[in-house]
Amino acid sequence: MLKKISVILVSILIISTIAVGCKSESASDTQSTDTTQTTGSKVKDVTITIFQSKVEITEQLEKLAKEYSDMTDGVEVEVWGTTGDDYMTQLQTKLGAGQGPTILSAGVGTEAEDLSDYLYDLSNEEYVKYIAPGMEVRSKDGKLIGIPYGAEGFGFVYNKSLVDASKITDYDSFSNTLKELKESDVQAVSLTKEAYFLIAHILNVPFALQDDPEAFVEELTNGTKKMTGNPIFEEWAKFMEIIKSEGVNPLEINYDTQTGDFATGKTAMIHQGNWAYGMFDSYDIDFDMGILSMPVNGNDKISVGIPNSWGINASASEDEIKAALEFLDWLFTSEKGQSYIVDKFGFIPAMTNMKTDTLDPLGKEVAEYTASGKTLPWVFNIWPAGIVNNDFVPATQKFFSNEKMTGNEFLQELDKAWENATK
Amino acid sequence: MKKSKKKMWFAVFTLPTVFIFLTVVLIPFSMGIVYSFFEWDGMALHEKKFIGFSNYINMFSDERFISSIWITVKYTLIAALIINVLGLLFALLVTQKLKVRNTLRTMFFMPNLIGGLILGFIWQFIFMKVFEQIGSSTGLDNIFFNWILDEKFALFAIILVSTWQMAGYIMIIYITGIQSIPTELLEAAKVDGAGYFQRFKSIMFPLLTPAFTVSLFLSLSNSFKIYDVNLSLTGGGPYNSTEMFAMNVYNEIFSYKNFGYGQSKAVMFFFFVALITLVQVYLSKKREVEM
C-alpha cells in the first residue's frame, strides 16, 4: 500500500516538473486566445511588459509602472530587469522564442534597423508631432519605429575656473591650452578606457563634419574613400596626438577615476557627455562647468543625439499593443509622465512639449547648444555592427600604448579596422 | 509482475534526466549544427540563406580566429601544467601533519568559491593599482607594472588569475587521491629505508594516476573553455592579443551579428574540446595501475 502511494507521489512529482517546463508556453497560448476574443473598445485586464536597456532608470521606471497600474483599471505594467550590457543579446533571444516584451528599447541606427521587422509603426500617434526635428527613429521603408528616450550631448566637459573656453577655437589654441594646463600641474585632458568613451565618441566628430556623413560611411565601406588623406580626419589625428602627449594615458583610467579627478579639480577637461553629471552627486563641486566643442577645422558644435528609443513589439497581441500605445501616450503627454522623463529619469527631452528648466548644468548646456542649432549628428550609430568594441578599441589601444605612433599611422589602423569589420 | 515493476522504476528515474538532456543539450546542439550551414544574423524574422560549407571554409582564412585558437592552445598548456603542479604541491602540503592544515585547505580552496567574473575585476584592480605601487616603491618596475596593458604579459595575467582560482579545486582531487593510498605501503617503504622523495616517486606517484586523469581532464577542458576571467580581466585586449576561442565565438555572433558563421566556429570549438580531452583521457587511462 505504502509503496503504491509513493509511486503515485513520484509520478505526480515528475509530471509536474515537466508541466512546469512547458508552462510558460501554454500560458501565453491561452492568453493570446483570450485576448483575441475580448477585443473590444475598452482595454481590459492586460499585462504589458517593458524591457529596456538603461540600468540607471530601472528603479524609477518600476515606480512609474506601479503608479500607472494603480491609476488605470485592469492594465498591469511590468518592468523586466536587465544588466544593460547584453541587452540586445537577451532581447534577440526573447523575440526569437516568441516571448518578447510589449515595450522595448528599439535602439537607433543600425540596431533599430535590425529590429525594424519586429516593431510597430507609430506614425499615427498623436504625440509624434512633438518629436524634435531629426530625432525620429525611422526604418529604411519609412516606418516610425522609435520614440526618442531623450537627447544627450557630448564634447569636452571643462572646468570653468581652469579653462577659458572663448580662447579655444582651433588646433593651435587647443594645444597651447593643454600645454599651459600641464605646466600648471593639472591633468590637462583625459579619455577613459571604456570602448565608447575611448574612441567612439571622439571619432564621431570628424565623421559628423563630413559634407554627407551617411554617404561617407557608405564610401568607406565600399572602399572608395579612406580616412587617411581626408583633411578633416588628418586634423583630428593631430588633436589625438596632442591629447596623447599632454593628457593622461586613457588605458589606465576608468570612468569612475576620470569623473572623480574632474570633480576634485585634478583634471581640467574630460571628454564626456551630460550623463556624467550623475557621477558628481557625491562630490562637493565648487566650480562651474560647461561643454566645449572639439575645434577640428574650427568646429564649434557638440555632438547631440538620441541614445535610444522606445518601440512597441508588433508581434504582441492586439490588446497588448493597444495598452502599450495608451501607456506611451500618457508618458509623453501627461504632466506626470513628462515629469518622470525630465526630473526622475533626468533626460533632456527630445520633444518640444516638455519643459527643461529643471535640468542639471550639463543638461542645460546641451539644451542650449540644441536650441542654437550648434549640433553634430551621432554618426557612430550607423557604423557597422560591433566595430567599436572589436576593431576600433584594439587600434586605439595600440595608439595610446605606443608613444611613437603618429596620428597618421593611427588613421591607417582605423582604416584597417573598418575594412576588417565590413569584409 | 516483478519485472514490469523494475521497468517502471527504471523509467521513473531515467525519464526526467533524458527529458532534460534532450531539451537543453541534444536538441539545441543539433540545431546549432544546422544553423552553421546558413548565413544569418540571428533575427528570427530575417532570411536564412543556405550556403553549404562556406562558413567552414572561410574559417581557414580568418586570421583573427586562427590566432585566437593559438592563444587558447598556448594558454591551456601553460595553465593546465601550472594548475596541476601547484594543486599537487598544495595537496602534499596539507596532508602533512601540520597544525594549520585545515586553515590552509580552506585558504587554498577559497578563490574557487568566488566567480570568475568577480575575480577578474578584483585582479584588474590589483594589476592596475597594487602592482604599480609595488613597482614604483621597490624599483622592480620591469616585473611589477600593469600586466593587463602589455601585449606579452596580459596572457600571463589571465594565467595567474585562473591558476589562483583553479589550483585549490584540483588540490581537493589530489588530497582524496593521496588519502586513498594505503598507509601500510608507505610505512613498509619507510621501514625499508626509502626517503620521502623516493616514496613519492615510486609509490605515491604511480598510485595517483587516477587522480591525474581526472585533474588533467578538468583543468584542460576548463582552461580551453575559459571565458569569464578572459572577459572581465582583459576583455580580449590589448589589441586582441588575449581574445580566446570562446570569446571569439561570442563576438562573432553577438557583436558582429554573424550568427551562422559564429555557430560554425562553435561547432569547431566543440570538436577541439572533445578531441583534446578524449586523447588525454585515453592516454592517462592507459597509465593507470590497478591495485
mmCIF file with all atom_site columns, C-alpha atoms in Angstrom, chain B residues 151-276:
data_model
loop_
_atom_site.group_PDB
_atom_site.id
_atom_site.type_symbol
_atom_site.label_atom_id
_atom_site.label_alt_id
_atom_site.label_comp_id
_atom_site.label_asym_id
_atom_site.label_entity_id
_atom_site.label_seq_id
_atom_site.pdbx_PDB_ins_code
_atom_site.Cartn_x
_atom_site.Cartn_y
_atom_site.Cartn_z
_atom_site.occupancy
_atom_site.B_iso_or_equiv
_atom_site.pdbx_formal_charge
_atom_site.auth_seq_id
_atom_site.auth_comp_id
_atom_site.auth_asym_id
_atom_site.auth_atom_id
_atom_site.pdbx_PDB_model_num
ATOM 1   C CA . GLU B 1 151 ? 50.726 42.560 -25.105 1.00 0.00 ? 151 GLU B CA 1
ATOM 2   C CA . LYS B 1 152 ? 53.047 39.817 -23.847 1.00 0.00 ? 152 LYS B CA 1
ATOM 3   C CA . PHE B 1 153 ? 52.111 39.867 -20.182 1.00 0.00 ? 153 PHE B CA 1
ATOM 4   C CA . ALA B 1 154 ? 48.333 40.120 -20.480 1.00 0.00 ? 154 ALA B CA 1
ATOM 5   C CA . LEU B 1 155 ? 48.048 36.402 -21.206 1.00 0.00 ? 155 LEU B CA 1
ATOM 6   C CA . PHE B 1 156 ? 50.130 35.628 -18.121 1.00 0.00 ? 156 PHE B CA 1
ATOM 7   C CA . ALA B 1 157 ? 47.859 37.849 -16.114 1.00 0.00 ? 157 ALA B CA 1
ATOM 8   C CA . ILE B 1 158 ? 44.968 35.596 -17.097 1.00 0.00 ? 158 ILE B CA 1
ATOM 9   C CA . ILE B 1 159 ? 47.058 32.511 -16.357 1.00 0.00 ? 159 ILE B CA 1
ATOM 10  C CA . LEU B 1 160 ? 47.928 33.868 -12.920 1.00 0.00 ? 160 LEU B CA 1
ATOM 11  C CA . VAL B 1 161 ? 44.339 34.609 -12.006 1.00 0.00 ? 161 VAL B CA 1
ATOM 12  C CA . SER B 1 162 ? 42.835 31.393 -13.319 1.00 0.00 ? 162 SER B CA 1
ATOM 13  C CA . THR B 1 163 ? 45.582 29.316 -11.701 1.00 0.00 ? 163 THR B CA 1
ATOM 14  C CA . TRP B 1 164 ? 44.901 31.025 -8.429  1.00 0.00 ? 164 TRP B CA 1
ATOM 15  C CA . GLN B 1 165 ? 41.258 30.127 -8.845  1.00 0.00 ? 165 GLN B CA 1
ATOM 16  C CA . MET B 1 166 ? 41.588 26.568 -10.104 1.00 0.00 ? 166 MET B CA 1
ATOM 17  C CA . ALA B 1 167 ? 44.571 25.188 -8.164  1.00 0.00 ? 167 ALA B CA 1
ATOM 18  C CA . GLY B 1 168 ? 42.616 24.862 -4.928  1.00 0.00 ? 168 GLY B CA 1
ATOM 19  C CA . TYR B 1 169 ? 39.935 22.834 -6.631  1.00 0.00 ? 169 TYR B CA 1
ATOM 20  C CA . ILE B 1 170 ? 42.425 20.461 -8.206  1.00 0.00 ? 170 ILE B CA 1
ATOM 21  C CA . MET B 1 171 ? 44.117 20.203 -4.813  1.00 0.00 ? 171 MET B CA 1
ATOM 22  C CA . ILE B 1 172 ? 40.966 18.614 -3.379  1.00 0.00 ? 172 ILE B CA 1
ATOM 23  C CA . ILE B 1 173 ? 41.100 15.882 -6.011  1.00 0.00 ? 173 ILE B CA 1
ATOM 24  C CA . TYR B 1 174 ? 44.739 15.171 -5.232  1.00 0.00 ? 174 TYR B CA 1
ATOM 25  C CA . ILE B 1 175 ? 44.019 15.109 -1.495  1.00 0.00 ? 175 ILE B CA 1
ATOM 26  C CA . THR B 1 176 ? 41.458 12.340 -1.942  1.00 0.00 ? 176 THR B CA 1
ATOM 27  C CA . GLY B 1 177 ? 43.949 10.559 -4.188  1.00 0.00 ? 177 GLY B CA 1
ATOM 28  C CA . ILE B 1 178 ? 46.659 10.774 -1.560  1.00 0.00 ? 178 ILE B CA 1
ATOM 29  C CA . GLN B 1 179 ? 44.345 9.712  1.260   1.00 0.00 ? 179 GLN B CA 1
ATOM 30  C CA . SER B 1 180 ? 43.250 6.618  -0.638  1.00 0.00 ? 180 SER B CA 1
ATOM 31  C CA . ILE B 1 181 ? 46.827 5.331  -0.773  1.00 0.00 ? 181 ILE B CA 1
ATOM 32  C CA . PRO B 1 182 ? 47.122 2.573  1.882   1.00 0.00 ? 182 PRO B CA 1
ATOM 33  C CA . THR B 1 183 ? 49.388 3.696  4.694   1.00 0.00 ? 183 THR B CA 1
ATOM 34  C CA . GLU B 1 184 ? 50.887 0.176  5.046   1.00 0.00 ? 184 GLU B CA 1
ATOM 35  C CA . LEU B 1 185 ? 52.631 0.585  1.712   1.00 0.00 ? 185 LEU B CA 1
ATOM 36  C CA . LEU B 1 186 ? 54.211 3.863  2.675   1.00 0.00 ? 186 LEU B CA 1
ATOM 37  C CA . GLU B 1 187 ? 55.161 2.608  6.126   1.00 0.00 ? 187 GLU B CA 1
ATOM 38  C CA . ALA B 1 188 ? 56.689 -0.572 4.749   1.00 0.00 ? 188 ALA B CA 1
ATOM 39  C CA . ALA B 1 189 ? 58.754 1.502  2.351   1.00 0.00 ? 189 ALA B CA 1
ATOM 40  C CA . LYS B 1 190 ? 59.793 3.765  5.196   1.00 0.00 ? 190 LYS B CA 1
ATOM 41  C CA . VAL B 1 191 ? 60.947 0.746  7.255   1.00 0.00 ? 191 VAL B CA 1
ATOM 42  C CA . ASP B 1 192 ? 62.911 -0.433 4.240   1.00 0.00 ? 192 ASP B CA 1
ATOM 43  C CA . GLY B 1 193 ? 64.720 2.883  4.342   1.00 0.00 ? 193 GLY B CA 1
ATOM 44  C CA . ALA B 1 194 ? 63.130 4.787  1.481   1.00 0.00 ? 194 ALA B CA 1
ATOM 45  C CA . GLY B 1 195 ? 63.341 8.592  1.793   1.00 0.00 ? 195 GLY B CA 1
ATOM 46  C CA . TYR B 1 196 ? 60.421 10.929 1.263   1.00 0.00 ? 196 TYR B CA 1
ATOM 47  C CA . PHE B 1 197 ? 61.300 11.694 -2.308  1.00 0.00 ? 197 PHE B CA 1
ATOM 48  C CA . GLN B 1 198 ? 61.740 8.003  -3.134  1.00 0.00 ? 198 GLN B CA 1
ATOM 49  C CA . ARG B 1 199 ? 58.428 7.095  -1.538  1.00 0.00 ? 199 ARG B CA 1
ATOM 50  C CA . PHE B 1 200 ? 56.763 9.864  -3.523  1.00 0.00 ? 200 PHE B CA 1
ATOM 51  C CA . LYS B 1 201 ? 58.332 8.845  -6.807  1.00 0.00 ? 201 LYS B CA 1
ATOM 52  C CA . SER B 1 202 ? 57.871 5.069  -6.613  1.00 0.00 ? 202 SER B CA 1
ATOM 53  C CA . ILE B 1 203 ? 54.693 4.632  -4.581  1.00 0.00 ? 203 ILE B CA 1
ATOM 54  C CA . MET B 1 204 ? 52.561 7.744  -4.430  1.00 0.00 ? 204 MET B CA 1
ATOM 55  C CA . PHE B 1 205 ? 53.077 8.985  -7.966  1.00 0.00 ? 205 PHE B CA 1
ATOM 56  C CA . PRO B 1 206 ? 52.002 5.755  -9.745  1.00 0.00 ? 206 PRO B CA 1
ATOM 57  C CA . LEU B 1 207 ? 49.066 5.275  -7.377  1.00 0.00 ? 207 LEU B CA 1
ATOM 58  C CA . LEU B 1 208 ? 47.934 8.810  -8.004  1.00 0.00 ? 208 LEU B CA 1
ATOM 59  C CA . THR B 1 209 ? 47.375 8.223  -11.715 1.00 0.00 ? 209 THR B CA 1
ATOM 60  C CA . PRO B 1 210 ? 43.558 8.081  -11.453 1.00 0.00 ? 210 PRO B CA 1
ATOM 61  C CA . ALA B 1 211 ? 43.682 11.471 -9.740  1.00 0.00 ? 211 ALA B CA 1
ATOM 62  C CA . PHE B 1 212 ? 45.902 12.746 -12.544 1.00 0.00 ? 212 PHE B CA 1
ATOM 63  C CA . THR B 1 213 ? 43.394 11.570 -15.116 1.00 0.00 ? 213 THR B CA 1
ATOM 64  C CA . VAL B 1 214 ? 40.572 13.475 -13.501 1.00 0.00 ? 214 VAL B CA 1
ATOM 65  C CA . SER B 1 215 ? 42.603 16.576 -12.713 1.00 0.00 ? 215 SER B CA 1
ATOM 66  C CA . LEU B 1 216 ? 44.125 16.828 -16.152 1.00 0.00 ? 216 LEU B CA 1
ATOM 67  C CA . PHE B 1 217 ? 40.755 16.343 -17.747 1.00 0.00 ? 217 PHE B CA 1
ATOM 68  C CA . LEU B 1 218 ? 39.178 19.063 -15.640 1.00 0.00 ? 218 LEU B CA 1
ATOM 69  C CA . SER B 1 219 ? 41.988 21.563 -15.968 1.00 0.00 ? 219 SER B CA 1
ATOM 70  C CA . LEU B 1 220 ? 42.472 21.021 -19.709 1.00 0.00 ? 220 LEU B CA 1
ATOM 71  C CA . SER B 1 221 ? 38.846 21.301 -20.658 1.00 0.00 ? 221 SER B CA 1
ATOM 72  C CA . ASN B 1 222 ? 38.162 24.151 -18.249 1.00 0.00 ? 222 ASN B CA 1
ATOM 73  C CA . SER B 1 223 ? 41.150 26.122 -19.469 1.00 0.00 ? 223 SER B CA 1
ATOM 74  C CA . PHE B 1 224 ? 40.209 25.600 -23.072 1.00 0.00 ? 224 PHE B CA 1
ATOM 75  C CA . LYS B 1 225 ? 36.704 26.825 -22.458 1.00 0.00 ? 225 LYS B CA 1
ATOM 76  C CA . ILE B 1 226 ? 37.731 29.864 -20.418 1.00 0.00 ? 226 ILE B CA 1
ATOM 77  C CA . TYR B 1 227 ? 35.573 32.927 -20.921 1.00 0.00 ? 227 TYR B CA 1
ATOM 78  C CA . ASP B 1 228 ? 34.692 34.705 -17.675 1.00 0.00 ? 228 ASP B CA 1
ATOM 79  C CA . VAL B 1 229 ? 38.177 35.633 -16.494 1.00 0.00 ? 229 VAL B CA 1
ATOM 80  C CA . ASN B 1 230 ? 39.106 36.487 -20.054 1.00 0.00 ? 230 ASN B CA 1
ATOM 81  C CA . LEU B 1 231 ? 36.162 38.842 -20.324 1.00 0.00 ? 231 LEU B CA 1
ATOM 82  C CA . SER B 1 232 ? 36.437 40.627 -17.009 1.00 0.00 ? 232 SER B CA 1
ATOM 83  C CA . LEU B 1 233 ? 40.215 40.847 -16.760 1.00 0.00 ? 233 LEU B CA 1
ATOM 84  C CA . THR B 1 234 ? 41.356 41.872 -20.223 1.00 0.00 ? 234 THR B CA 1
ATOM 85  C CA . GLY B 1 235 ? 38.256 41.842 -22.396 1.00 0.00 ? 235 GLY B CA 1
ATOM 86  C CA . GLY B 1 236 ? 40.450 40.452 -25.166 1.00 0.00 ? 236 GLY B CA 1
ATOM 87  C CA . GLY B 1 237 ? 42.788 43.415 -25.069 1.00 0.00 ? 237 GLY B CA 1
ATOM 88  C CA . PRO B 1 238 ? 45.292 44.909 -25.524 1.00 0.00 ? 238 PRO B CA 1
ATOM 89  C CA . TYR B 1 239 ? 44.579 44.915 -29.237 1.00 0.00 ? 239 TYR B CA 1
ATOM 90  C CA . ASN B 1 240 ? 43.057 41.443 -29.325 1.00 0.00 ? 240 ASN B CA 1
ATOM 91  C CA . SER B 1 241 ? 46.209 39.773 -28.021 1.00 0.00 ? 241 SER B CA 1
ATOM 92  C CA . THR B 1 242 ? 44.197 37.826 -25.435 1.00 0.00 ? 242 THR B CA 1
ATOM 93  C CA . GLU B 1 243 ? 40.993 37.130 -27.332 1.00 0.00 ? 243 GLU B CA 1
ATOM 94  C CA . MET B 1 244 ? 40.478 33.407 -26.810 1.00 0.00 ? 244 MET B CA 1
ATOM 95  C CA . PHE B 1 245 ? 38.368 30.864 -28.612 1.00 0.00 ? 245 PHE B CA 1
ATOM 96  C CA . ALA B 1 246 ? 35.126 31.213 -26.661 1.00 0.00 ? 246 ALA B CA 1
ATOM 97  C CA . MET B 1 247 ? 35.301 34.980 -26.737 1.00 0.00 ? 247 MET B CA 1
ATOM 98  C CA . ASN B 1 248 ? 35.917 34.981 -30.477 1.00 0.00 ? 248 ASN B CA 1
ATOM 99  C CA . VAL B 1 249 ? 32.793 32.895 -30.991 1.00 0.00 ? 249 VAL B CA 1
ATOM 100 C CA . TYR B 1 250 ? 30.728 35.172 -28.769 1.00 0.00 ? 250 TYR B CA 1
ATOM 101 C CA . ASN B 1 251 ? 31.944 38.307 -30.533 1.00 0.00 ? 251 ASN B CA 1
ATOM 102 C CA . GLU B 1 252 ? 31.238 36.845 -33.950 1.00 0.00 ? 252 GLU B CA 1
ATOM 103 C CA . ILE B 1 253 ? 27.670 36.011 -33.036 1.00 0.00 ? 253 ILE B CA 1
ATOM 104 C CA . PHE B 1 254 ? 26.545 38.791 -30.755 1.00 0.00 ? 254 PHE B CA 1
ATOM 105 C CA . SER B 1 255 ? 28.736 41.663 -31.737 1.00 0.00 ? 255 SER B CA 1
ATOM 106 C CA . TYR B 1 256 ? 29.288 41.266 -35.480 1.00 0.00 ? 256 TYR B CA 1
ATOM 107 C CA . LYS B 1 257 ? 25.912 39.528 -35.700 1.00 0.00 ? 257 LYS B CA 1
ATOM 108 C CA . ASN B 1 258 ? 27.114 36.750 -37.975 1.00 0.00 ? 258 ASN B CA 1
ATOM 109 C CA . PHE B 1 259 ? 25.063 34.069 -36.320 1.00 0.00 ? 259 PHE B CA 1
ATOM 110 C CA . GLY B 1 260 ? 25.660 31.314 -38.855 1.00 0.00 ? 260 GLY B CA 1
ATOM 111 C CA . TYR B 1 261 ? 29.391 31.882 -39.117 1.00 0.00 ? 261 TYR B CA 1
ATOM 112 C CA . GLY B 1 262 ? 29.752 32.130 -35.348 1.00 0.00 ? 262 GLY B CA 1
ATOM 113 C CA . GLN B 1 263 ? 27.777 28.937 -34.977 1.00 0.00 ? 263 GLN B CA 1
ATOM 114 C CA . SER B 1 264 ? 30.154 27.095 -37.281 1.00 0.00 ? 264 SER B CA 1
ATOM 115 C CA . LYS B 1 265 ? 33.031 28.331 -35.123 1.00 0.00 ? 265 LYS B CA 1
ATOM 116 C CA . ALA B 1 266 ? 31.176 26.988 -32.104 1.00 0.00 ? 266 ALA B CA 1
ATOM 117 C CA . VAL B 1 267 ? 30.921 23.577 -33.758 1.00 0.00 ? 267 VAL B CA 1
ATOM 118 C CA . MET B 1 268 ? 34.664 23.650 -34.343 1.00 0.00 ? 268 MET B CA 1
ATOM 119 C CA . PHE B 1 269 ? 35.085 24.633 -30.723 1.00 0.00 ? 269 PHE B CA 1
ATOM 120 C CA . PHE B 1 270 ? 33.180 21.546 -29.669 1.00 0.00 ? 270 PHE B CA 1
ATOM 121 C CA . PHE B 1 271 ? 35.363 19.292 -31.815 1.00 0.00 ? 271 PHE B CA 1
ATOM 122 C CA . PHE B 1 272 ? 38.512 20.840 -30.402 1.00 0.00 ? 272 PHE B CA 1
ATOM 123 C CA . VAL B 1 273 ? 37.464 20.334 -26.798 1.00 0.00 ? 273 VAL B CA 1
ATOM 124 C CA . ALA B 1 274 ? 36.234 16.801 -27.492 1.00 0.00 ? 274 ALA B CA 1
ATOM 125 C CA . LEU B 1 275 ? 39.422 15.850 -29.307 1.00 0.00 ? 275 LEU B CA 1
ATOM 126 C CA . ILE B 1 276 ? 41.800 17.200 -26.715 1.00 0.00 ? 276 ILE B CA 1
#
